[in-house]
mmCIF file of C-alpha atoms in Angstrom:
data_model
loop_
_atom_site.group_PDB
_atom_site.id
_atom_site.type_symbol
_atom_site.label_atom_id
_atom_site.label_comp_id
_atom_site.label_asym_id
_atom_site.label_seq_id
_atom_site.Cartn_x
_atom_site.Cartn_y
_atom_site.Cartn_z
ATOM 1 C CA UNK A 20 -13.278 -36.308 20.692
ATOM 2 C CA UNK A 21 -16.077 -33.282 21.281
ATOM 3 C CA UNK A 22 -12.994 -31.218 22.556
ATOM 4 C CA UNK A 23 -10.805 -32.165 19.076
ATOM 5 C CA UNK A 24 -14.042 -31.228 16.996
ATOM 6 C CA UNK A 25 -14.142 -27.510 19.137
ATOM 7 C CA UNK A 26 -10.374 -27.464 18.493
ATOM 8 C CA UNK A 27 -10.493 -27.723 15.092
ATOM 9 C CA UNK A 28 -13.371 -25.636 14.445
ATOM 10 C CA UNK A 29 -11.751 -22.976 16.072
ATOM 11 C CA UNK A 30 -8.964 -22.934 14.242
ATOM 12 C CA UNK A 31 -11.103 -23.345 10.934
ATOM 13 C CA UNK A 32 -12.942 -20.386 12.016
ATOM 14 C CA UNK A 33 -9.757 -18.246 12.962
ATOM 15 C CA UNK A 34 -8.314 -19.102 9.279
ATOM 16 C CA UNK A 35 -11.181 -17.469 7.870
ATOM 17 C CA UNK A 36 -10.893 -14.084 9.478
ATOM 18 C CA UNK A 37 -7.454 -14.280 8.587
ATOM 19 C CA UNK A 38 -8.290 -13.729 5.026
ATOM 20 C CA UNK A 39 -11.791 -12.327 5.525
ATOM 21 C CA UNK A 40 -10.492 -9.423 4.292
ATOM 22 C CA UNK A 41 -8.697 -9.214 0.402
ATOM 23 C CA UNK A 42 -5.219 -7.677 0.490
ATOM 24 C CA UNK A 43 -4.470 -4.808 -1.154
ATOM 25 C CA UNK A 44 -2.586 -5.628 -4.379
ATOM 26 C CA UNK A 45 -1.868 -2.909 -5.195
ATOM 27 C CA UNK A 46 0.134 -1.751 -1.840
ATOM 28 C CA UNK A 47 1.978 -4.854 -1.712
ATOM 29 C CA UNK A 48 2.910 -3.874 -5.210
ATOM 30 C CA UNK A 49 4.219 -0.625 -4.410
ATOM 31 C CA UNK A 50 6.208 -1.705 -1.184
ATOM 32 C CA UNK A 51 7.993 -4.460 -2.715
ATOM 33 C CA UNK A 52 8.723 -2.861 -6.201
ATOM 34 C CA UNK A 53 8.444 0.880 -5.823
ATOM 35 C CA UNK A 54 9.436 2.085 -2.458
ATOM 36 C CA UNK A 55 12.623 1.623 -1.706
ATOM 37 C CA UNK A 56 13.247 4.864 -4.182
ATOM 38 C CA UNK A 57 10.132 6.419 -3.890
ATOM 39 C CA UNK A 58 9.744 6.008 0.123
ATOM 40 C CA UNK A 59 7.088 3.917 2.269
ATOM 41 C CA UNK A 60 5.467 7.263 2.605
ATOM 42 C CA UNK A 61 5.251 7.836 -1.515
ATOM 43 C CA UNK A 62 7.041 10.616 -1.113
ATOM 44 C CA UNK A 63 10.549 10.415 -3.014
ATOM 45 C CA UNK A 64 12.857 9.839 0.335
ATOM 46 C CA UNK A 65 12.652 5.997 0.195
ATOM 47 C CA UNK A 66 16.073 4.198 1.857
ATOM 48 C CA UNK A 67 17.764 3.880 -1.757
ATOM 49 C CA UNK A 68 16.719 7.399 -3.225
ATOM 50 C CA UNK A 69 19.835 9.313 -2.244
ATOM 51 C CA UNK A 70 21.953 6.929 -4.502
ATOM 52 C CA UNK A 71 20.335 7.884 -7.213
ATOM 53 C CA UNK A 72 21.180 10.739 -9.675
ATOM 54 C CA UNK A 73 17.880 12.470 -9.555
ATOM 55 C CA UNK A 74 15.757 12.407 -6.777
ATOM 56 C CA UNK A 75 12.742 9.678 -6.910
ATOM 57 C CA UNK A 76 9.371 11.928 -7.784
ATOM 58 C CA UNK A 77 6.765 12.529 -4.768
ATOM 59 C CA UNK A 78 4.075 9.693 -6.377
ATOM 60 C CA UNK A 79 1.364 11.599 -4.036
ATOM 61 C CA UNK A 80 1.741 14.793 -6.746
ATOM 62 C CA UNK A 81 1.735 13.193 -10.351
ATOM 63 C CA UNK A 82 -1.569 14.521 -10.840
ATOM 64 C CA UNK A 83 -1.340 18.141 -9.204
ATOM 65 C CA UNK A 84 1.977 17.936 -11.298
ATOM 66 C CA UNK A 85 0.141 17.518 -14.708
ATOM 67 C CA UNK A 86 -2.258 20.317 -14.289
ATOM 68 C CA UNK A 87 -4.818 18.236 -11.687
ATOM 69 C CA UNK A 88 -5.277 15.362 -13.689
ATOM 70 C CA UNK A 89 -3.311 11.634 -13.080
ATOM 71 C CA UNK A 90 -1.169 10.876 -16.139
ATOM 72 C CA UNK A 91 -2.520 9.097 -18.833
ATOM 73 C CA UNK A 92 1.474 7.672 -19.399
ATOM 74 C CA UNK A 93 1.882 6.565 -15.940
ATOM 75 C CA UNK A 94 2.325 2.799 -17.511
ATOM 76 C CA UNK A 95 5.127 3.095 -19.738
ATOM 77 C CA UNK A 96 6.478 5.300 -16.735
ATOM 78 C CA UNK A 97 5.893 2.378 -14.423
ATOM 79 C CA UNK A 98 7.009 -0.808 -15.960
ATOM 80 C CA UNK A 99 9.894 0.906 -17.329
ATOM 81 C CA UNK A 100 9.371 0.007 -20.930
ATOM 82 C CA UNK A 101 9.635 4.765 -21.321
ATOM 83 C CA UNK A 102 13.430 5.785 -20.068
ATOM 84 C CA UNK A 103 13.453 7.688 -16.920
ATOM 85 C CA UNK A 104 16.948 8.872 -16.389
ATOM 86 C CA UNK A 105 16.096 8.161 -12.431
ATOM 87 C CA UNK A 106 15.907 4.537 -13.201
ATOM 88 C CA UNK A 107 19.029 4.161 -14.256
ATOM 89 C CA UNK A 108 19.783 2.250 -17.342
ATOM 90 C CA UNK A 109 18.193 -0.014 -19.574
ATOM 91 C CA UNK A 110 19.829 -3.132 -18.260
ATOM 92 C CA UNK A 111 17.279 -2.477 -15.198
ATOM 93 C CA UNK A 112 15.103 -4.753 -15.571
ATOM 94 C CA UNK A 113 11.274 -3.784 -16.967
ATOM 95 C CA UNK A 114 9.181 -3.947 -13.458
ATOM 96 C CA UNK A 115 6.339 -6.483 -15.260
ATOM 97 C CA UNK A 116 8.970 -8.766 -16.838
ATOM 98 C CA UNK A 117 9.023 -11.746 -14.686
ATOM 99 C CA UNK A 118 7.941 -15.139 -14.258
ATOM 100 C CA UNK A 119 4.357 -15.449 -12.866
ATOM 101 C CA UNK A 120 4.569 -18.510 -10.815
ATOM 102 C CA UNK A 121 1.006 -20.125 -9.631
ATOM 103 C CA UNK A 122 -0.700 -18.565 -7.658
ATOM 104 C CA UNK A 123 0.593 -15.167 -8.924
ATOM 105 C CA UNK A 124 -1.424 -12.733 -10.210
ATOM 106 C CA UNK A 125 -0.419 -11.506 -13.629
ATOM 107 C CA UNK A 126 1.108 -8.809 -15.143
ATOM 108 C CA UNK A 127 -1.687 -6.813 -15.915
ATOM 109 C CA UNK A 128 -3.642 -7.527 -12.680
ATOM 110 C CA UNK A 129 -0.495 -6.283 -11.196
ATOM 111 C CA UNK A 130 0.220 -3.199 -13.262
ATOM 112 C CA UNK A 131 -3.571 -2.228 -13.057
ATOM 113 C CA UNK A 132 -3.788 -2.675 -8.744
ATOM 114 C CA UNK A 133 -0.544 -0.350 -8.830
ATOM 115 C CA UNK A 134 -1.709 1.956 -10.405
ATOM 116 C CA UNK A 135 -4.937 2.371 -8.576
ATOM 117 C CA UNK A 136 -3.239 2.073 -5.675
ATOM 118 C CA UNK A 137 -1.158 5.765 -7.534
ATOM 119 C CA UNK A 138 -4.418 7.271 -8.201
ATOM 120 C CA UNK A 139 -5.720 7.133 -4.601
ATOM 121 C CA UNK A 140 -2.820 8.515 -2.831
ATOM 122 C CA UNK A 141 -2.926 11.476 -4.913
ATOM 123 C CA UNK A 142 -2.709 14.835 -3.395
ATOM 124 C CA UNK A 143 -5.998 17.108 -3.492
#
């Protein structure tokens, strides 16, 4: 029985630094919406970027792009609600139109962890 208690503390105690620390929302984000276009590395060269008709941008230079500072449209860009001929057409769907199922964050927790995730790989 004292060996079962040990046992089970243990494991209570290893499921805790399992999620000791929070994920990053705003990387799983980008991997699972965003990269296979704009690369794992953010740079534009992701696995399904040469089938498109213009070249995924390098996400690391939006800001040095726009004269140093991160663009203030970067949402429309990113949801897809503003045409970008890259994304093909408008039958794509919009990236924060789907079902939040529990558990799920929401659209705007979402939109607003991408995002920061955008700002902080930016290029100095």
């Amino acid at each position: 029985m004292k060996l079962l208690m040990y046992f089970s503390g243990a494991i209570l105690m290893l499921q805790g630094c399992a999620f000791a620390k929070d994920p990053d929302l705003g990387i799983i984000e980008y991997k699972s919406k965003c990269a296979l276009c704009h690369g794992y590395d953010d740079k534009g060269d992701g696995p399904f970027a040469k089938q498109l008709k213009t070249k995924p941008s390098d996400l690391t230079l939006l800001a040095k792009n726009n004269g140093g500072v991160f663009p203030d449209d970067i949402q429309e860009k990113v949801d897809g609600r503003k045409d970008v001929d890259a994304h093909g057409p408008r039958d794509m769907p919009v990236w924060g139109n789907r079902p939040v199922r529990a558990g799920e964050f929401g659209q705007k927790t979402r939109m607003k962890a991408l995002i920061d995730y955008l700002v902080r790989i930016q290029t100095k």
